Coordinates of C-alpha atoms (C1' of nucleotides) in Angstrom, one line a residue:
Chain A
M1 CA 35.6 36.7 -25.9
K2 CA 38.3 38.9 -26.9
S3 CA 37.5 42.3 -28.2
M4 CA 37.8 43.3 -31.8
S5 CA 40.7 45.6 -30.9
N6 CA 42.6 42.4 -29.6
P7 CA 42.5 40.0 -32.4
V8 CA 43.3 36.5 -31.8
R9 CA 47.0 35.7 -32.7
V10 CA 48.0 32.0 -32.2
R11 CA 51.1 30.2 -33.1
Y12 CA 52.3 26.7 -33.8
A13 CA 56.1 26.5 -32.6
P14 CA 57.7 23.4 -33.5
S15 CA 61.3 22.2 -33.0
P16 CA 63.0 21.0 -36.1
T17 CA 64.1 17.8 -34.5
G18 CA 62.5 15.3 -36.6
E19 CA 59.6 14.4 -38.6
P20 CA 56.2 16.2 -38.2
H21 CA 54.7 14.2 -35.4
L22 CA 51.0 13.5 -35.5
G23 CA 50.2 15.0 -32.1
N24 CA 52.3 17.9 -33.1
I25 CA 50.3 18.7 -36.2
R26 CA 47.0 18.1 -34.5
S27 CA 48.3 21.1 -32.3
A28 CA 49.0 23.0 -35.2
L29 CA 45.5 22.2 -36.7
F30 CA 43.7 23.4 -33.6
N31 CA 45.6 26.6 -33.5
W32 CA 45.0 27.2 -37.2
L33 CA 41.2 26.4 -36.8
Y34 CA 41.1 28.8 -34.0
A35 CA 42.7 31.5 -35.8
R36 CA 40.6 31.0 -39.0
A37 CA 37.6 30.5 -37.3
S38 CA 38.0 33.7 -35.3
G39 CA 39.3 35.9 -38.0
G40 CA 42.7 36.0 -36.3
Q41 CA 46.2 35.2 -37.3
F42 CA 48.2 31.9 -37.5
I43 CA 52.0 32.3 -37.0
V44 CA 54.3 29.7 -37.4
R45 CA 57.9 30.0 -35.3
I46 CA 60.5 27.7 -35.6
E47 CA 62.1 26.9 -32.0
D48 CA 65.4 25.7 -33.0
T49 CA 67.2 26.4 -29.7
D50 CA 68.6 23.1 -29.1
R51 CA 71.5 23.1 -31.4
A52 CA 72.4 19.4 -30.5
R53 CA 69.1 17.9 -31.6
L54 CA 68.7 19.8 -34.8
V55 CA 67.9 17.6 -37.6
E56 CA 68.6 18.6 -41.3
G57 CA 65.5 18.8 -43.3
A58 CA 63.3 18.7 -40.4
Q59 CA 61.9 22.3 -40.9
D60 CA 61.0 21.7 -44.5
S61 CA 59.2 18.5 -43.6
I62 CA 57.2 20.2 -41.0
L63 CA 56.3 23.0 -43.3
D64 CA 55.2 20.3 -46.0
A65 CA 53.0 18.8 -43.5
L66 CA 51.2 22.0 -42.9
R67 CA 51.1 22.7 -46.7
W68 CA 49.8 19.1 -47.4
L69 CA 47.0 19.8 -44.8
G70 CA 46.3 23.2 -46.2
L71 CA 47.2 25.0 -42.9
D72 CA 48.5 28.3 -44.2
W73 CA 50.2 30.8 -42.0
D74 CA 50.1 34.5 -42.0
E75 CA 53.4 35.0 -40.5
G76 CA 56.4 32.6 -40.3
P77 CA 59.0 31.2 -42.4
E78 CA 58.6 32.1 -46.1
V79 CA 55.9 34.5 -45.1
E80 CA 57.6 37.6 -43.5
G81 CA 55.5 39.7 -41.1
A82 CA 55.8 42.5 -38.8
Y83 CA 57.0 40.4 -35.8
G84 CA 60.0 38.6 -37.5
P85 CA 62.2 36.7 -37.6
Y86 CA 60.4 33.6 -36.9
V87 CA 63.3 31.4 -36.3
Q88 CA 64.6 31.6 -32.8
S89 CA 68.2 31.0 -33.7
E90 CA 68.0 34.3 -35.9
R91 CA 66.3 36.0 -33.0
Q92 CA 69.1 34.7 -30.8
A93 CA 71.7 36.2 -33.1
L94 CA 69.8 39.5 -32.7
G95 CA 70.5 39.4 -29.1
I96 CA 66.8 39.3 -28.1
Y97 CA 67.1 36.7 -25.4
Q98 CA 70.4 38.0 -24.0
T99 CA 68.8 41.3 -23.6
H100 CA 65.9 40.1 -21.8
T101 CA 68.0 37.8 -19.7
D102 CA 70.2 40.7 -18.6
W103 CA 67.3 42.8 -17.7
L104 CA 66.1 39.8 -15.5
I105 CA 69.4 39.8 -13.7
A106 CA 69.6 43.5 -13.4
N107 CA 66.1 43.4 -11.6
D108 CA 66.9 40.4 -9.4
H109 CA 64.9 38.0 -11.1
A110 CA 67.6 35.8 -12.4
Y111 CA 71.4 35.0 -11.6
E112 CA 74.3 33.3 -13.1
C113 CA 75.0 29.8 -12.0
Y114 CA 78.3 28.3 -12.3
C115 CA 77.7 24.6 -11.2
T116 CA 79.1 22.2 -13.2
P117 CA 77.2 19.3 -14.9
E118 CA 79.1 17.0 -12.6
R119 CA 78.0 18.7 -9.5
L120 CA 74.3 18.7 -10.6
A121 CA 74.4 15.2 -11.4
A122 CA 76.1 14.3 -8.0
M123 CA 73.2 16.6 -6.5
R124 CA 70.5 14.7 -8.2
Q125 CA 71.8 11.5 -7.3
A126 CA 72.1 12.4 -3.6
Q127 CA 68.4 13.7 -3.8
Q128 CA 67.3 10.5 -5.3
A129 CA 69.1 8.4 -2.7
A130 CA 67.5 10.4 0.1
S131 CA 64.1 10.4 -1.9
K132 CA 63.7 13.8 -1.8
S133 CA 62.0 15.7 -4.6
P134 CA 64.6 16.7 -7.2
G135 CA 65.5 20.1 -8.3
Y136 CA 68.3 22.4 -8.3
D137 CA 69.4 23.4 -4.7
R138 CA 69.9 26.9 -5.6
H139 CA 73.7 26.9 -4.7
C140 CA 74.4 29.8 -6.8
R141 CA 71.4 32.0 -6.0
D142 CA 72.7 34.0 -3.2
L143 CA 76.3 34.2 -4.0
A144 CA 78.1 37.4 -3.1
E145 CA 79.5 39.5 -5.9
A146 CA 83.1 38.7 -4.9
A147 CA 82.5 35.1 -5.3
R148 CA 80.8 35.4 -8.5
V149 CA 84.1 37.2 -9.9
D150 CA 86.1 34.4 -8.6
F151 CA 83.8 31.8 -10.1
R152 CA 84.0 33.6 -13.6
K153 CA 87.8 33.5 -13.6
Q154 CA 87.9 29.8 -12.8
N155 CA 84.9 28.8 -15.0
P156 CA 84.0 31.0 -17.8
T157 CA 81.0 28.9 -18.6
S158 CA 77.8 29.6 -16.8
V159 CA 74.1 29.4 -17.2
V160 CA 71.4 31.8 -16.2
R161 CA 68.6 30.5 -13.8
F162 CA 65.4 32.4 -13.0
K163 CA 64.5 33.0 -9.2
M164 CA 61.4 31.0 -8.6
P165 CA 59.3 32.2 -5.3
L166 CA 60.5 30.3 -2.4
E167 CA 57.0 29.8 -1.1
G168 CA 53.4 30.5 -2.0
E169 CA 51.0 29.0 -4.4
I170 CA 50.9 29.6 -8.2
V171 CA 47.7 29.3 -9.9
I172 CA 47.4 29.1 -13.6
N173 CA 44.1 29.2 -15.4
D174 CA 43.6 26.9 -18.4
V175 CA 40.9 27.2 -20.9
V176 CA 40.2 23.3 -20.9
R177 CA 40.9 22.4 -17.3
G178 CA 40.2 25.4 -15.3
E179 CA 42.4 26.5 -12.3
V180 CA 45.4 24.4 -11.6
K181 CA 47.5 24.9 -8.5
F182 CA 51.1 24.4 -7.9
E183 CA 53.1 24.8 -4.8
S184 CA 56.0 27.3 -5.5
S185 CA 58.4 25.4 -3.1
L186 CA 58.3 22.5 -5.2
L187 CA 59.4 24.5 -8.3
D188 CA 63.2 25.1 -8.8
D189 CA 65.3 27.6 -10.2
F190 CA 65.2 26.5 -13.8
V191 CA 67.7 27.5 -16.5
I192 CA 66.6 30.1 -19.0
L193 CA 70.0 30.7 -20.8
K194 CA 72.1 28.0 -21.5
S195 CA 75.9 27.9 -21.6
D196 CA 75.9 28.3 -25.4
A197 CA 74.0 31.6 -25.0
F198 CA 70.9 30.1 -26.3
P199 CA 67.6 30.4 -24.5
T200 CA 65.9 27.4 -23.0
Y201 CA 62.3 26.8 -24.4
H202 CA 60.8 28.5 -21.3
L203 CA 62.5 31.8 -21.8
A204 CA 62.3 31.9 -25.7
N205 CA 58.8 31.0 -25.6
V206 CA 57.7 33.6 -23.1
V207 CA 59.6 36.3 -24.8
D208 CA 58.6 35.4 -28.3
D209 CA 54.9 34.9 -27.5
H210 CA 54.9 38.4 -25.8
L211 CA 56.9 40.1 -28.6
M212 CA 54.6 38.5 -31.2
E213 CA 51.6 39.4 -29.3
I214 CA 50.3 36.0 -29.0
T215 CA 46.8 35.9 -27.4
H216 CA 46.4 32.2 -26.7
V217 CA 48.9 29.5 -26.2
M218 CA 47.7 26.4 -27.6
R219 CA 49.9 23.4 -27.1
A220 CA 49.9 19.6 -25.8
E221 CA 49.2 18.9 -22.3
E222 CA 52.7 17.8 -21.5
W223 CA 53.4 21.5 -21.1
L224 CA 50.9 21.9 -18.2
P225 CA 53.6 21.3 -15.5
S226 CA 55.8 24.1 -16.9
A227 CA 53.0 26.7 -17.1
P228 CA 53.7 27.9 -13.5
R229 CA 57.3 28.7 -14.5
H230 CA 56.1 30.6 -17.5
K231 CA 53.6 32.6 -15.3
M232 CA 56.4 33.7 -13.2
L233 CA 58.4 34.8 -16.2
Y234 CA 55.4 36.8 -17.4
E235 CA 55.0 38.5 -14.0
A236 CA 58.7 39.1 -13.7
F237 CA 58.8 40.9 -17.1
G238 CA 55.6 42.6 -16.5
F239 CA 54.1 41.1 -19.7
E240 CA 50.3 40.2 -19.9
M241 CA 49.7 36.6 -19.7
P242 CA 48.1 34.9 -22.9
E243 CA 45.3 32.4 -22.5
L244 CA 46.4 29.0 -22.0
V245 CA 44.9 26.1 -23.7
H246 CA 46.5 22.6 -23.0
L247 CA 45.4 20.0 -25.5
P248 CA 44.8 16.5 -24.7
I249 CA 47.6 14.2 -25.4
I250 CA 47.5 11.6 -28.2
L251 CA 48.1 8.2 -27.0
G252 CA 49.2 5.0 -28.7
P253 CA 47.1 1.7 -28.4
D254 CA 49.0 0.7 -25.2
R255 CA 47.7 4.2 -23.8
S256 CA 51.1 5.7 -23.4
K257 CA 52.2 8.7 -25.4
L258 CA 51.9 8.1 -29.1
S259 CA 55.8 7.5 -30.2
K260 CA 57.8 5.6 -32.8
R261 CA 57.4 2.3 -31.0
H262 CA 53.8 2.3 -31.9
G263 CA 54.7 2.6 -35.4
A264 CA 54.6 5.5 -37.7
T265 CA 54.1 8.9 -36.2
S266 CA 55.1 11.1 -38.9
T267 CA 52.6 13.1 -40.9
I268 CA 54.3 12.8 -43.9
Y269 CA 54.5 9.1 -43.7
Y270 CA 50.7 9.0 -43.7
R271 CA 50.6 11.3 -46.7
D272 CA 53.0 9.1 -48.6
E273 CA 51.0 6.0 -47.8
G274 CA 48.1 7.6 -49.6
Y275 CA 46.1 9.1 -47.0
L276 CA 44.1 12.1 -48.2
A277 CA 44.7 15.5 -46.6
S278 CA 40.8 15.9 -46.1
A279 CA 40.7 12.6 -44.4
M280 CA 43.6 13.5 -42.2
L281 CA 42.2 16.6 -41.3
N282 CA 38.9 15.1 -40.5
F283 CA 40.3 12.5 -38.2
L284 CA 43.0 14.7 -36.5
A285 CA 40.2 17.3 -35.7
L286 CA 38.1 14.7 -33.8
L287 CA 41.0 13.5 -31.7
G288 CA 40.5 15.9 -28.6
W289 CA 37.5 17.7 -30.1
S290 CA 34.0 17.0 -30.9
L291 CA 30.9 18.8 -32.0
D292 CA 27.9 16.5 -30.8
D293 CA 26.7 13.0 -30.7
S294 CA 26.5 12.3 -34.3
S295 CA 28.6 14.3 -36.5
E296 CA 31.5 12.3 -37.9
I297 CA 32.3 13.8 -41.3
F298 CA 33.6 17.3 -41.4
S299 CA 34.9 19.1 -44.5
R300 CA 37.5 22.0 -43.8
E301 CA 34.7 24.4 -44.1
E302 CA 32.5 22.6 -41.7
L303 CA 35.3 22.4 -39.1
L304 CA 35.8 26.0 -39.3
K305 CA 32.1 26.7 -38.9
H306 CA 31.9 24.7 -35.7
F307 CA 35.3 24.6 -34.2
T308 CA 35.3 26.2 -30.5
L309 CA 37.8 26.0 -27.7
E310 CA 34.9 25.3 -25.4
R311 CA 34.4 21.8 -27.0
I312 CA 38.1 20.7 -26.6
H313 CA 38.4 17.7 -24.5
A314 CA 40.4 17.3 -21.4
S315 CA 41.0 13.6 -21.5
P316 CA 43.6 11.9 -23.8
A317 CA 42.6 10.1 -27.0
V318 CA 44.2 7.0 -28.4
F319 CA 45.0 7.0 -32.1
D320 CA 43.0 4.5 -33.8
K321 CA 44.5 3.8 -37.2
D322 CA 41.4 1.8 -38.3
K323 CA 39.3 4.7 -37.9
L324 CA 41.7 6.8 -40.0
E325 CA 41.4 4.3 -42.6
W326 CA 37.7 4.3 -42.6
Y327 CA 37.6 8.1 -43.2
N328 CA 40.1 7.7 -46.0
G329 CA 37.9 5.2 -47.7
V330 CA 35.0 7.6 -47.2
Y331 CA 36.8 10.6 -48.8
I332 CA 38.2 8.4 -51.6
R333 CA 34.8 7.2 -52.4
N334 CA 33.4 10.7 -52.7
M335 CA 36.3 11.9 -54.7
D336 CA 35.7 12.8 -58.3
P337 CA 37.1 9.8 -60.2
K338 CA 39.1 12.2 -62.5
A339 CA 40.7 13.9 -59.6
L340 CA 41.5 10.6 -58.1
A341 CA 43.1 9.1 -61.2
E342 CA 45.4 12.2 -61.3
E343 CA 46.3 11.4 -57.6
L344 CA 46.8 7.9 -58.2
V345 CA 49.5 8.5 -61.0
S346 CA 52.4 9.2 -58.9
Y347 CA 51.7 6.0 -57.0
L348 CA 51.4 3.9 -60.0
E349 CA 54.4 5.3 -61.8
A350 CA 56.7 5.1 -58.7
S351 CA 59.8 3.1 -59.4
V352 CA 60.0 0.6 -56.5
T353 CA 56.4 0.7 -55.1
G354 CA 54.7 1.4 -58.4
L355 CA 53.6 -0.9 -61.2
P356 CA 56.1 -3.4 -62.5
T357 CA 58.8 -1.8 -64.6
S358 CA 57.4 -3.9 -67.7
V359 CA 54.6 -1.5 -67.7
A360 CA 55.5 1.7 -69.8
R361 CA 55.8 5.1 -68.3
P362 CA 53.9 7.4 -68.4
I363 CA 50.9 5.1 -68.1
D364 CA 48.0 5.5 -70.5
R365 CA 45.9 8.4 -68.6
D366 CA 42.7 7.5 -70.6
Y367 CA 42.9 4.0 -69.8
L368 CA 43.5 4.7 -66.2
A369 CA 40.5 7.0 -66.1
T370 CA 38.3 3.9 -67.1
I371 CA 39.7 1.8 -64.2
V372 CA 39.3 4.3 -61.4
P373 CA 35.6 4.1 -61.3
L374 CA 35.7 0.3 -60.9
E375 CA 38.3 0.3 -58.1
R376 CA 37.6 3.5 -56.2
E377 CA 35.2 1.9 -53.5
R378 CA 37.7 -0.8 -52.7
L379 CA 40.5 1.7 -52.1
K380 CA 41.5 2.3 -48.4
R381 CA 44.8 4.0 -49.2
L382 CA 46.3 5.4 -52.4
S383 CA 49.4 3.2 -52.1
E384 CA 47.2 0.1 -52.5
A385 CA 46.6 1.1 -56.1
P386 CA 49.7 -0.5 -57.8
A387 CA 49.0 -3.9 -56.5
M388 CA 45.2 -3.5 -57.0
F389 CA 45.7 -2.2 -60.5
E390 CA 48.4 -4.1 -61.6
F391 CA 46.4 -6.8 -63.6
F392 CA 44.8 -4.1 -65.7
F393 CA 48.4 -3.0 -66.9
I394 CA 50.6 -6.3 -67.3
D395 CA 50.3 -8.6 -70.3
Q396 CA 49.5 -11.8 -68.3
P397 CA 48.8 -12.1 -64.7
E398 CA 50.4 -15.0 -62.9
Y399 CA 48.2 -17.2 -60.8
D400 CA 47.7 -20.7 -59.6
H401 CA 45.4 -22.4 -62.0
A402 CA 43.6 -24.4 -59.5
L403 CA 42.0 -21.2 -58.7
L404 CA 39.9 -21.4 -61.9
V405 CA 38.1 -24.3 -60.5
Q406 CA 35.0 -23.1 -58.8
K407 CA 32.9 -24.9 -56.2
G408 CA 31.1 -27.8 -57.7
M409 CA 33.3 -28.0 -60.8
D410 CA 36.0 -30.4 -61.8
A411 CA 39.0 -29.9 -64.1
D412 CA 37.1 -30.8 -67.1
T413 CA 34.0 -28.7 -66.5
T414 CA 36.4 -25.9 -65.8
R415 CA 38.4 -26.5 -69.0
N416 CA 35.2 -26.5 -70.9
A417 CA 33.8 -23.5 -69.3
V418 CA 36.9 -21.6 -70.3
E419 CA 36.8 -22.8 -73.9
R420 CA 33.2 -21.8 -74.3
A421 CA 33.9 -18.5 -72.7
L422 CA 36.6 -18.0 -75.0
A423 CA 34.4 -19.0 -78.2
T424 CA 31.9 -16.8 -76.9
A425 CA 34.4 -13.9 -76.6
E426 CA 35.6 -14.4 -80.0
T427 CA 32.3 -13.8 -81.7
A428 CA 31.2 -11.1 -79.3
S429 CA 30.5 -8.0 -81.4
D430 CA 29.3 -5.6 -78.6
W431 CA 32.1 -5.4 -76.0
S432 CA 30.0 -3.2 -73.6
A433 CA 29.3 -4.5 -70.0
A434 CA 25.7 -5.0 -70.4
A435 CA 26.1 -6.9 -73.8
L436 CA 28.7 -9.0 -72.3
E437 CA 26.8 -9.9 -69.2
A438 CA 23.6 -10.8 -71.3
T439 CA 25.6 -13.1 -73.6
Y440 CA 27.5 -14.9 -70.6
R441 CA 24.4 -15.2 -68.6
A442 CA 22.9 -17.1 -71.5
L443 CA 26.1 -19.1 -71.7
A444 CA 25.9 -20.0 -68.1
E445 CA 22.3 -21.1 -68.5
D446 CA 23.1 -23.2 -71.5
M447 CA 25.9 -25.0 -69.7
G448 CA 23.9 -25.8 -66.8
L449 CA 26.4 -23.8 -64.6
K450 CA 25.7 -21.2 -62.0
T451 CA 26.4 -17.7 -62.7
G452 CA 28.8 -17.8 -59.8
Q453 CA 30.6 -20.6 -61.1
L454 CA 31.1 -19.6 -64.8
F455 CA 31.6 -16.0 -63.7
G456 CA 34.3 -17.2 -61.2
T457 CA 36.3 -19.1 -63.7
I458 CA 36.4 -16.3 -66.0
R459 CA 37.2 -13.8 -63.3
T460 CA 40.2 -15.7 -62.4
A461 CA 41.2 -16.5 -66.0
V462 CA 40.9 -12.7 -66.9
S463 CA 42.3 -11.1 -63.9
G464 CA 44.4 -13.8 -62.0
R465 CA 42.3 -12.9 -58.9
T466 CA 39.4 -14.0 -57.1
A467 CA 38.4 -10.6 -55.8
T468 CA 37.8 -8.1 -58.4
P469 CA 35.4 -5.3 -59.5
P470 CA 32.3 -6.5 -61.2
L471 CA 33.3 -9.1 -63.9
F472 CA 31.9 -7.4 -67.0
D473 CA 32.8 -3.8 -66.2
M474 CA 36.1 -5.2 -65.8
M475 CA 36.2 -7.2 -69.0
S476 CA 34.9 -4.1 -70.9
V477 CA 37.6 -2.0 -69.5
L478 CA 40.4 -4.8 -70.1
G479 CA 39.3 -5.0 -73.7
H480 CA 38.8 -7.6 -76.3
D481 CA 42.4 -8.5 -77.1
R482 CA 43.5 -8.7 -73.5
V483 CA 40.6 -10.9 -72.6
L484 CA 41.1 -13.3 -75.4
S485 CA 44.6 -13.7 -74.8
R486 CA 44.0 -14.4 -71.1
L487 CA 41.4 -16.9 -71.6
K488 CA 43.7 -18.7 -74.0
A489 CA 46.4 -18.6 -71.4
A490 CA 44.1 -20.2 -68.9
L491 CA 43.9 -23.2 -71.2
A492 CA 47.4 -23.6 -71.3
Chain B
rG1 C1' 59.4 9.1 -5.0
rG2 C1' 57.1 14.2 -5.7
rC3 C1' 53.7 17.3 -8.4
rG4 C1' 50.0 17.6 -12.2
rC5 C1' 46.1 15.9 -15.3
rA6 C1' 42.6 12.4 -16.7
rU7 C1' 38.8 8.3 -15.7
rU8 C1' 31.4 6.6 -20.1
rC9 C1' 31.0 0.0 -24.9
rG10 C1' 37.9 -2.7 -27.4
rU11 C1' 38.6 2.5 -29.7
rC12 C1' 36.7 7.9 -30.8
rU13 C1' 32.9 10.0 -28.3
rA14 C1' 27.3 12.1 -26.8
rG15 C1' 25.7 13.3 -22.1
rU16 C1' 26.5 19.9 -17.6
rG17 C1' 20.6 16.4 -11.9
rG18 C1' 15.1 13.7 -14.0
rC19 C1' 14.3 12.7 -21.7
rC20 C1' 19.8 7.5 -20.0
rC21 C1' 18.9 0.2 -16.6
rA22 C1' 23.2 5.5 -21.5
rG23 C1' 22.8 7.7 -27.8
rG24 C1' 26.2 7.7 -32.4
rA25 C1' 30.7 6.3 -35.1
rC26 C1' 35.0 2.7 -35.9
rA27 C1' 36.3 -2.1 -35.3
rU28 C1' 33.6 -7.1 -34.6
rC29 C1' 29.4 -10.7 -35.5
rG30 C1' 24.9 -12.1 -38.5
rC31 C1' 21.5 -11.1 -42.3
rC32 C1' 19.9 -8.6 -47.1
rC33 C1' 21.7 -7.1 -51.8
rU34 C1' 24.8 -9.9 -55.2
rC35 C1' 29.0 -12.9 -60.5
rU36 C1' 33.7 -12.4 -56.3
rC37 C1' 35.4 -8.5 -53.3
rA38 C1' 34.1 -4.1 -51.8
rA39 C1' 30.3 -0.4 -51.1
rG40 C1' 25.3 0.0 -49.2
rG41 C1' 20.9 -1.5 -46.3
rC42 C1' 19.2 -4.1 -41.7
rG43 C1' 20.2 -6.2 -37.0
rG44 C1' 23.4 -8.3 -32.8
rA45 C1' 26.8 -8.4 -29.1
rG46 C1' 29.5 -4.8 -26.4
rA47 C1' 29.7 0.5 -20.8
rU48 C1' 26.7 -2.3 -13.2
rC49 C1' 29.1 5.6 -16.6
rA50 C1' 37.0 3.2 -12.4
rC51 C1' 35.6 1.9 -7.3
rG52 C1' 33.7 3.4 -2.3
rG53 C1' 31.1 6.9 0.4
rG54 C1' 27.9 11.1 0.6
rU55 C1' 24.3 15.5 -1.1
rU56 C1' 19.2 15.0 -3.3
rC57 C1' 12.6 13.0 -4.2
rA58 C1' 16.2 11.9 -8.2
rA59 C1' 23.4 11.4 -10.0
rA60 C1' 27.0 9.1 -15.6
rU61 C1' 26.1 14.4 -14.3
rC62 C1' 27.5 17.8 -7.5
rC63 C1' 30.9 16.9 -3.2
rC64 C1' 34.6 13.9 -0.5
rG65 C1' 38.0 9.8 -0.7
rU66 C1' 40.4 5.7 -2.9
rA67 C1' 42.4 3.2 -7.2
rU68 C1' 44.3 3.0 -11.9
rG69 C1' 46.6 5.4 -16.3
rC70 C1' 49.1 9.1 -18.4
rG71 C1' 52.1 13.4 -18.3
rC72 C1' 56.3 16.3 -16.0
rU73 C1' 60.3 15.9 -12.8
rA74 C1' 67.5 18.0 -18.2
rC75 C1' 72.2 23.6 -19.9
rC76 C1' 65.1 18.8 -24.7
rA77 C1' 61.4 20.7 -26.6

RNA sequence: GGCGCAUUCGUCUAGUGGCCCAGGACAUCGCCCUCUCAAGGCGGAGAUCACGGGUUCAAAUCCCGUAUGCGCUACCA
């Protein structure tokens, strides 16, 4: 337990190189959860030090994902705080990383390296051929000052490398995994400042985490192998080491790291597909964390109440889309119909993926409000609504008239059933579901048909489909005129 | 190849020496409910707890080894 004088400060530090990956957002969630659960601060820092991989709009997309899930940040882009700026390129422009690098060089913890990419590639090739473990051969580590002057003259581009210890053991302590040991001799002198004067992740991360007074570094497990480098950096600077919390990796169905070849990995994609933020939050929280043997449904509040670092798992978790969909169904069913209707409007009115253009926009909200309670328990994703609701909105659904014929019926009995159903509808005075059901049950009996037969025929005639909400609720919502015209069309 | 992490039903997981010849959830199958589809209820199948050795009266749980999977091994994060 950290003392009250040392409040928890955690950060989510994405690189704006693409869409917000689910695994990445899961890391953000855990950081946010821990910050909020412990009364600490949640900071967002943009790590845009790789100028070549920058993607326009990626930062906005990442922030959108956070906002969608309600992961609010106390400091970061758009929320200035006392430790800014919160974008590394801006910090670079301020000279923060250069200053730290200079200090490291002056104190014999780092050195300039003039090796060309060609030399490094050749070196790696040779190492591979000799099946030696790869790594920088420290060619420039102990160059004499005169030689350095020479190199600078010939080749003004250089990088700065950190001097790793040549021997010994580096032990890091991870909250999830305990002590992890690394052999120093196997770790090479890694680059901390690139030739474009931007820092690498390692330097920027350590410097910024220290300057921003981060207390817990929570990130995906793929970072565990670089933890010893970070530890050496902290020691060289004389900075206090934050707690390390390496989160289990999220896997695809084939058990390799979840990536695009497994399908959509963008959080934004799932939002657009109509997954609810509450469902996504619940699902993501249980990927690498659990409370007990029976709790499955967690609201944001419950998550905050129960989340602890101790219950984070060490083993990786496979992303199961079926389970996500189940969660979504659960949350949709628990949603207030009015709120759900409101949520559905944009999906229904969408130009390409929405209802057919023949349906006038804006759609009738009152009418929609009567449909939603009928379809709610069948919806798994909001994006299914247009296809599912279409027959409520268009004039006349297209369907194969063979579908009108139910089991044990033929063309004549079917035609007769539609005619009688039409006649009954024409004279019906009470259009409530209950009244309709009563009259049509009587009709079925009168005709010697099973309810399943008569109702099935009417269902298809009225909706063009074989799977719908309960028939009479549906007819009641559709309304007298629409039902009559569709029954007539079934006779054509 | 080297280093690191991990290993309980197909999947997410409960389990920290006896309550476990292993519990819950998703998916799957069957039945019930029922005008169809869902939802819901009930039930089934599904894990020799990766494997092999120990330690112990007793191990999924502790120790050692092996195997497998994944991650890292860039002037990417």
